[in-house]
Amino acid sequence: MTESGRRADTPFLTTRWSMIAAAGRAGTPEARAALSDLCATYWYPLYAYVRRRGHGPDDAHDLTQAFFARVLEKNVVHAADPSRGRFRAFLLGSLKNFLANEWDRGHAHKRGGGTATLSLDFELADERFSREPATPLTPEMEYERNWALAVLDRALARLESEYARRGKQTLFATLKPALVAAEDEGSRAVMGHALGMTEGAVKVALHRLRAAFRESLRQEIVDTVGPGGDPEDELRNLITALGHPSQAS
Amino acid sequence: MTQAGTQQRCPKCGDVLGAGGSCARCLLGLGLGGDSGPELFVTGAKESTPPPAPEELAPFFPQYELVELVGRGGMGAVYKAVQKGLQRTVAIKVLPADAAKDPAFAERFTREERALARLDHPNIVDIYDSGIAGGLYYFVMEFVDGANLRQMVRAGKVEPKQALSIVSQVCEALQYAHEEGIVHRDIKPENILVDRRGRVKIADFGLAKLLGAAQTDLTLTRTQQAMGTPHYMAPEQWEKPAEVDHRADIYALGVVFYELLTGELPLGRFAPPSHKLQVDVKVDEVVLKSLAKEPALRYQSASAVRTDVDRIAAAPPTPPATELRRGCVGGLLHRLAFAFNPAPNPRKKLYGMELASNWIPVGLATFLWYSAWLTDSFFLFLAAFFGTILLVRNVK
């Protein structure tokens, strides 16, 4: 995700998903770059979905690569109407179609499995997948949950790179745990001591960090909802997708 | 999630933390939150802070639309909300933030959610869901569109007939819960709701004592907290909290019953209900038996209370005693008679005899008055005396 984080500096004049959609069947280099970038961010939920559908690691590696090869090279975007759907739903829908038709590993291989369209770190993904706790969630629910986590990772990475660009890595690293933690005067004093800042300055810095994070998160979500989409609604969906806290017990 | 127990959890929402040590739910919630984020109501900067506004809670309940705050009490605040998917109205009960920090309070909450989850009865508020969100314990319950008994008593809306119906339904629910091994331990008018169709729903099995869960009880008794609402607590809840059983609920029900009928609490040497309003004197016995100090002398089951209450409700309406007393000269005299004995023993069953004994001073006075100047005063006295006896019989 850090790689995509570094790439996230580029300003987005329009949402990437709507840009991809606008490019349509013909495709433009920008649109393809944007699609590739989005896929690089959100491939893990798709990979985990393939695994949850019962494919072993090797099969899943091939199927995932083949799927992206198809999405990126054959430009299947036009097959869906992006203005009506979110990127999240579009990818899952396409993947389901793909799995239904490309169930045969040999077939998948022929379709592009093994030829790396995207550089995907399967080793890391397998390790992460093996750490996923057993859940009663369906593969679809698990996909949505992983998607929500990917959105969050990406928003944080984007924020981090923004702070790094301004030479404020230490500030970001120190304040990040306090993004959602209930900070009080004491914890602000501790952070201030570490940063050589007054408590008041820490308070202001935290306020700015939260505002920047919200913006980063919003931007990330805007990128994946269609032009008419409601980012706030998508955010609520993502929170819901994380599952109920009590389900975690 | 089976591994959850070994994983780090977010101190605010209780969710399992991600690899980065931060809470995804709270972070995403921040995206929805106001300027200062969710800590607005989690830090508990002020003691006994007011309950959060619906819009402050909204980020933590994305699947619900929070409509308004509908009530608050010692055990938390209650919000009316709409479950988006099913479009059903629910009540979300949220514990105060400062209470969530207290492990004992959290334990009581957990007890309440478990107790409620075990109960399934038309007269008990259903629980749909529970957990911890935004650092606040909550549960989602059936929304009862109506009023609680406290509001009804204050509004003076409870007729004796309705009181009998309410008590009967409460008995039914209590009997069910007691059979399930659950004692409410905090029956009071605030916890008894009546919907618009007159159906009773008991809420807040919060202090429920799970019979047999002795281990948990030890920790609670260790705190030496007198739990419950003082006026509705059975004597043994004060004196021997460890020995409390379902009969404590029957005592509390007796208090509620008395209050429903009279609008007052049965404190000190209280008058039986039939002395205060037009109601069958048999009601007095039900109330007094429920309020017996010794649990062994009380009704031994809620169903026994219900049997008696239903019998009274089904009986043909007895002549309204109070009306008789109020409506005639005899009524005036009756009051005069009671002036000599202002605190009648309500437990005395030979009520007619007692009334008669109260009339003796009146009779004597009449006799003396007439005997001073009339020869046939003796007959007048006899007439007055027997008239009195007849009246007393009618009254009874």
JSON list of N, CA, C and O in Angstrom, two decimals, chain B residues 183-210:
[
{"chain": "B", "resi": 183, "resn": "VAL", "atom": "N", "xyz": [-34.32, -12.67, 38.03]},
{"chain": "B", "resi": 183, "resn": "VAL", "atom": "CA", "xyz": [-35.03, -11.75, 38.91]},
{"chain": "B", "resi": 183, "resn": "VAL", "atom": "C", "xyz": [-34.74, -10.34, 38.40]},
{"chain": "B", "resi": 183, "resn": "VAL", "atom": "O", "xyz": [-33.60, -10.01, 38.10]},
{"chain": "B", "resi": 184, "resn": "HIS", "atom": "N", "xyz": [-35.77, -9.54, 38.29]},
{"chain": "B", "resi": 184, "resn": "HIS", "atom": "CA", "xyz": [-35.56, -8.20, 37.75]},
{"chain": "B", "resi": 184, "resn": "HIS", "atom": "C", "xyz": [-34.78, -7.33, 38.73]},
{"chain": "B", "resi": 184, "resn": "HIS", "atom": "O", "xyz": [-33.79, -6.71, 38.38]},
{"chain": "B", "resi": 185, "resn": "ARG", "atom": "N", "xyz": [-35.22, -7.30, 39.96]},
{"chain": "B", "resi": 185, "resn": "ARG", "atom": "CA", "xyz": [-34.59, -6.56, 41.05]},
{"chain": "B", "resi": 185, "resn": "ARG", "atom": "C", "xyz": [-34.69, -5.04, 40.95]},
{"chain": "B", "resi": 185, "resn": "ARG", "atom": "O", "xyz": [-34.15, -4.33, 41.79]},
{"chain": "B", "resi": 186, "resn": "ASP", "atom": "N", "xyz": [-35.35, -4.53, 39.94]},
{"chain": "B", "resi": 186, "resn": "ASP", "atom": "CA", "xyz": [-35.54, -3.08, 39.89]},
{"chain": "B", "resi": 186, "resn": "ASP", "atom": "C", "xyz": [-36.88, -2.74, 39.25]},
{"chain": "B", "resi": 186, "resn": "ASP", "atom": "O", "xyz": [-36.98, -1.87, 38.40]},
{"chain": "B", "resi": 187, "resn": "ILE", "atom": "N", "xyz": [-37.91, -3.46, 39.70]},
{"chain": "B", "resi": 187, "resn": "ILE", "atom": "CA", "xyz": [-39.25, -3.16, 39.21]},
{"chain": "B", "resi": 187, "resn": "ILE", "atom": "C", "xyz": [-39.68, -1.82, 39.80]},
{"chain": "B", "resi": 187, "resn": "ILE", "atom": "O", "xyz": [-39.64, -1.61, 41.01]},
{"chain": "B", "resi": 188, "resn": "LYS", "atom": "N", "xyz": [-40.05, -0.90, 38.94]},
{"chain": "B", "resi": 188, "resn": "LYS", "atom": "CA", "xyz": [-40.53, 0.42, 39.37]},
{"chain": "B", "resi": 188, "resn": "LYS", "atom": "C", "xyz": [-41.32, 1.00, 38.21]},
{"chain": "B", "resi": 188, "resn": "LYS", "atom": "O", "xyz": [-41.22, 0.50, 37.07]},
{"chain": "B", "resi": 189, "resn": "PRO", "atom": "N", "xyz": [-42.10, 2.04, 38.47]},
{"chain": "B", "resi": 189, "resn": "PRO", "atom": "CA", "xyz": [-42.98, 2.55, 37.40]},
{"chain": "B", "resi": 189, "resn": "PRO", "atom": "C", "xyz": [-42.21, 2.96, 36.13]},
{"chain": "B", "resi": 189, "resn": "PRO", "atom": "O", "xyz": [-42.72, 2.81, 35.03]},
{"chain": "B", "resi": 190, "resn": "GLU", "atom": "N", "xyz": [-40.99, 3.44, 36.29]},
{"chain": "B", "resi": 190, "resn": "GLU", "atom": "CA", "xyz": [-40.21, 3.88, 35.13]},
{"chain": "B", "resi": 190, "resn": "GLU", "atom": "C", "xyz": [-39.88, 2.72, 34.20]},
{"chain": "B", "resi": 190, "resn": "GLU", "atom": "O", "xyz": [-39.64, 2.91, 33.01]},
{"chain": "B", "resi": 191, "resn": "ASN", "atom": "N", "xyz": [-39.80, 1.53, 34.76]},
{"chain": "B", "resi": 191, "resn": "ASN", "atom": "CA", "xyz": [-39.39, 0.37, 33.97]},
{"chain": "B", "resi": 191, "resn": "ASN", "atom": "C", "xyz": [-40.56, -0.41, 33.39]},
{"chain": "B", "resi": 191, "resn": "ASN", "atom": "O", "xyz": [-40.37, -1.45, 32.76]},
{"chain": "B", "resi": 192, "resn": "ILE", "atom": "N", "xyz": [-41.76, 0.06, 33.66]},
{"chain": "B", "resi": 192, "resn": "ILE", "atom": "CA", "xyz": [-42.93, -0.63, 33.12]},
{"chain": "B", "resi": 192, "resn": "ILE", "atom": "C", "xyz": [-43.58, 0.28, 32.09]},
{"chain": "B", "resi": 192, "resn": "ILE", "atom": "O", "xyz": [-44.04, 1.37, 32.41]},
{"chain": "B", "resi": 193, "resn": "LEU", "atom": "N", "xyz": [-43.55, -0.18, 30.85]},
{"chain": "B", "resi": 193, "resn": "LEU", "atom": "CA", "xyz": [-44.06, 0.65, 29.76]},
{"chain": "B", "resi": 193, "resn": "LEU", "atom": "C", "xyz": [-45.41, 0.10, 29.30]},
{"chain": "B", "resi": 193, "resn": "LEU", "atom": "O", "xyz": [-45.65, -1.10, 29.38]},
{"chain": "B", "resi": 194, "resn": "VAL", "atom": "N", "xyz": [-46.24, 1.00, 28.84]},
{"chain": "B", "resi": 194, "resn": "VAL", "atom": "CA", "xyz": [-47.53, 0.59, 28.31]},
{"chain": "B", "resi": 194, "resn": "VAL", "atom": "C", "xyz": [-47.68, 1.20, 26.92]},
{"chain": "B", "resi": 194, "resn": "VAL", "atom": "O", "xyz": [-47.54, 2.42, 26.77]},
{"chain": "B", "resi": 195, "resn": "ASP", "atom": "N", "xyz": [-47.87, 0.34, 25.92]},
{"chain": "B", "resi": 195, "resn": "ASP", "atom": "CA", "xyz": [-47.98, 0.89, 24.57]},
{"chain": "B", "resi": 195, "resn": "ASP", "atom": "C", "xyz": [-49.40, 1.39, 24.34]},
{"chain": "B", "resi": 195, "resn": "ASP", "atom": "O", "xyz": [-50.27, 1.31, 25.21]},
{"chain": "B", "resi": 196, "resn": "ARG", "atom": "N", "xyz": [-49.61, 1.92, 23.14]},
{"chain": "B", "resi": 196, "resn": "ARG", "atom": "CA", "xyz": [-50.89, 2.58, 22.88]},
{"chain": "B", "resi": 196, "resn": "ARG", "atom": "C", "xyz": [-52.07, 1.61, 22.89]},
{"chain": "B", "resi": 196, "resn": "ARG", "atom": "O", "xyz": [-53.22, 2.03, 22.99]},
{"chain": "B", "resi": 197, "resn": "ARG", "atom": "N", "xyz": [-51.77, 0.33, 22.76]},
{"chain": "B", "resi": 197, "resn": "ARG", "atom": "CA", "xyz": [-52.85, -0.66, 22.79]},
{"chain": "B", "resi": 197, "resn": "ARG", "atom": "C", "xyz": [-53.03, -1.25, 24.17]},
{"chain": "B", "resi": 197, "resn": "ARG", "atom": "O", "xyz": [-53.75, -2.22, 24.35]},
{"chain": "B", "resi": 198, "resn": "GLY", "atom": "N", "xyz": [-52.36, -0.65, 25.16]},
{"chain": "B", "resi": 198, "resn": "GLY", "atom": "CA", "xyz": [-52.55, -1.09, 26.53]},
{"chain": "B", "resi": 198, "resn": "GLY", "atom": "C", "xyz": [-51.70, -2.29, 26.91]},
{"chain": "B", "resi": 198, "resn": "GLY", "atom": "O", "xyz": [-51.85, -2.85, 28.00]},
{"chain": "B", "resi": 199, "resn": "ARG", "atom": "N", "xyz": [-50.80, -2.69, 26.01]},
{"chain": "B", "resi": 199, "resn": "ARG", "atom": "CA", "xyz": [-49.94, -3.83, 26.33]},
{"chain": "B", "resi": 199, "resn": "ARG", "atom": "C", "xyz": [-48.76, -3.37, 27.18]},
{"chain": "B", "resi": 199, "resn": "ARG", "atom": "O", "xyz": [-48.14, -2.35, 26.90]},
{"chain": "B", "resi": 200, "resn": "VAL", "atom": "N", "xyz": [-48.49, -4.17, 28.19]},
{"chain": "B", "resi": 200, "resn": "VAL", "atom": "CA", "xyz": [-47.41, -3.83, 29.12]},
{"chain": "B", "resi": 200, "resn": "VAL", "atom": "C", "xyz": [-46.10, -4.45, 28.64]},
{"chain": "B", "resi": 200, "resn": "VAL", "atom": "O", "xyz": [-46.08, -5.57, 28.15]},
{"chain": "B", "resi": 201, "resn": "LYS", "atom": "N", "xyz": [-45.03, -3.68, 28.76]},
{"chain": "B", "resi": 201, "resn": "LYS", "atom": "CA", "xyz": [-43.70, -4.20, 28.42]},
{"chain": "B", "resi": 201, "resn": "LYS", "atom": "C", "xyz": [-42.75, -3.82, 29.55]},
{"chain": "B", "resi": 201, "resn": "LYS", "atom": "O", "xyz": [-42.60, -2.64, 29.87]},
{"chain": "B", "resi": 202, "resn": "ILE", "atom": "N", "xyz": [-42.10, -4.80, 30.12]},
{"chain": "B", "resi": 202, "resn": "ILE", "atom": "CA", "xyz": [-41.12, -4.51, 31.17]},
{"chain": "B", "resi": 202, "resn": "ILE", "atom": "C", "xyz": [-39.76, -4.28, 30.53]},
{"chain": "B", "resi": 202, "resn": "ILE", "atom": "O", "xyz": [-39.32, -5.07, 29.69]},
{"chain": "B", "resi": 203, "resn": "ALA", "atom": "N", "xyz": [-39.13, -3.20, 30.93]},
{"chain": "B", "resi": 203, "resn": "ALA", "atom": "CA", "xyz": [-37.80, -2.88, 30.40]},
{"chain": "B", "resi": 203, "resn": "ALA", "atom": "C", "xyz": [-36.76, -3.01, 31.50]},
{"chain": "B", "resi": 203, "resn": "ALA", "atom": "O", "xyz": [-37.10, -3.12, 32.68]},
{"chain": "B", "resi": 204, "resn": "ASP", "atom": "N", "xyz": [-35.53, -3.02, 31.09]},
{"chain": "B", "resi": 204, "resn": "ASP", "atom": "CA", "xyz": [-34.40, -2.91, 32.02]},
{"chain": "B", "resi": 204, "resn": "ASP", "atom": "C", "xyz": [-34.27, -4.06, 33.00]},
{"chain": "B", "resi": 204, "resn": "ASP", "atom": "O", "xyz": [-34.31, -3.85, 34.22]},
{"chain": "B", "resi": 205, "resn": "PHE", "atom": "N", "xyz": [-34.08, -5.21, 32.48]},
{"chain": "B", "resi": 205, "resn": "PHE", "atom": "CA", "xyz": [-33.72, -6.29, 33.38]},
{"chain": "B", "resi": 205, "resn": "PHE", "atom": "C", "xyz": [-32.25, -6.11, 33.73]},
{"chain": "B", "resi": 205, "resn": "PHE", "atom": "O", "xyz": [-31.43, -6.98, 33.59]},
{"chain": "B", "resi": 206, "resn": "GLY", "atom": "N", "xyz": [-31.92, -4.90, 34.17]},
{"chain": "B", "resi": 206, "resn": "GLY", "atom": "CA", "xyz": [-30.52, -4.53, 34.32]},
{"chain": "B", "resi": 206, "resn": "GLY", "atom": "C", "xyz": [-29.88, -5.10, 35.56]},
{"chain": "B", "resi": 206, "resn": "GLY", "atom": "O", "xyz": [-28.69, -5.37, 35.60]},
{"chain": "B", "resi": 207, "resn": "LEU", "atom": "N", "xyz": [-30.67, -5.28, 36.58]},
{"chain": "B", "resi": 207, "resn": "LEU", "atom": "CA", "xyz": [-30.08, -5.75, 37.82]},
{"chain": "B", "resi": 207, "resn": "LEU", "atom": "C", "xyz": [-30.42, -7.21, 38.02]},
{"chain": "B", "resi": 207, "resn": "LEU", "atom": "O", "xyz": [-30.36, -7.75, 39.12]},
{"chain": "B", "resi": 208, "resn": "ALA", "atom": "N", "xyz": [-30.81, -7.81, 36.93]},
{"chain": "B", "resi": 208, "resn": "ALA", "atom": "CA", "xyz": [-31.25, -9.18, 37.03]},
{"chain": "B", "resi": 208, "resn": "ALA", "atom": "C", "xyz": [-30.18, -10.06, 37.67]},
{"chain": "B", "resi": 208, "resn": "ALA", "atom": "O", "xyz": [-29.01, -9.99, 37.31]},
{"chain": "B", "resi": 209, "resn": "LYS", "atom": "N", "xyz": [-30.63, -10.82, 38.60]},
{"chain": "B", "resi": 209, "resn": "LYS", "atom": "CA", "xyz": [-29.70, -11.73, 39.25]},
{"chain": "B", "resi": 209, "resn": "LYS", "atom": "C", "xyz": [-29.88, -13.09, 38.61]},
{"chain": "B", "resi": 209, "resn": "LYS", "atom": "O", "xyz": [-30.95, -13.68, 38.66]},
{"chain": "B", "resi": 210, "resn": "LEU", "atom": "N", "xyz": [-28.86, -13.55, 37.97]},
{"chain": "B", "resi": 210, "resn": "LEU", "atom": "CA", "xyz": [-28.97, -14.86, 37.35]},
{"chain": "B", "resi": 210, "resn": "LEU", "atom": "C", "xyz": [-28.78, -15.91, 38.43]},
{"chain": "B", "resi": 210, "resn": "LEU", "atom": "O", "xyz": [-27.70, -16.07, 38.96]}
]
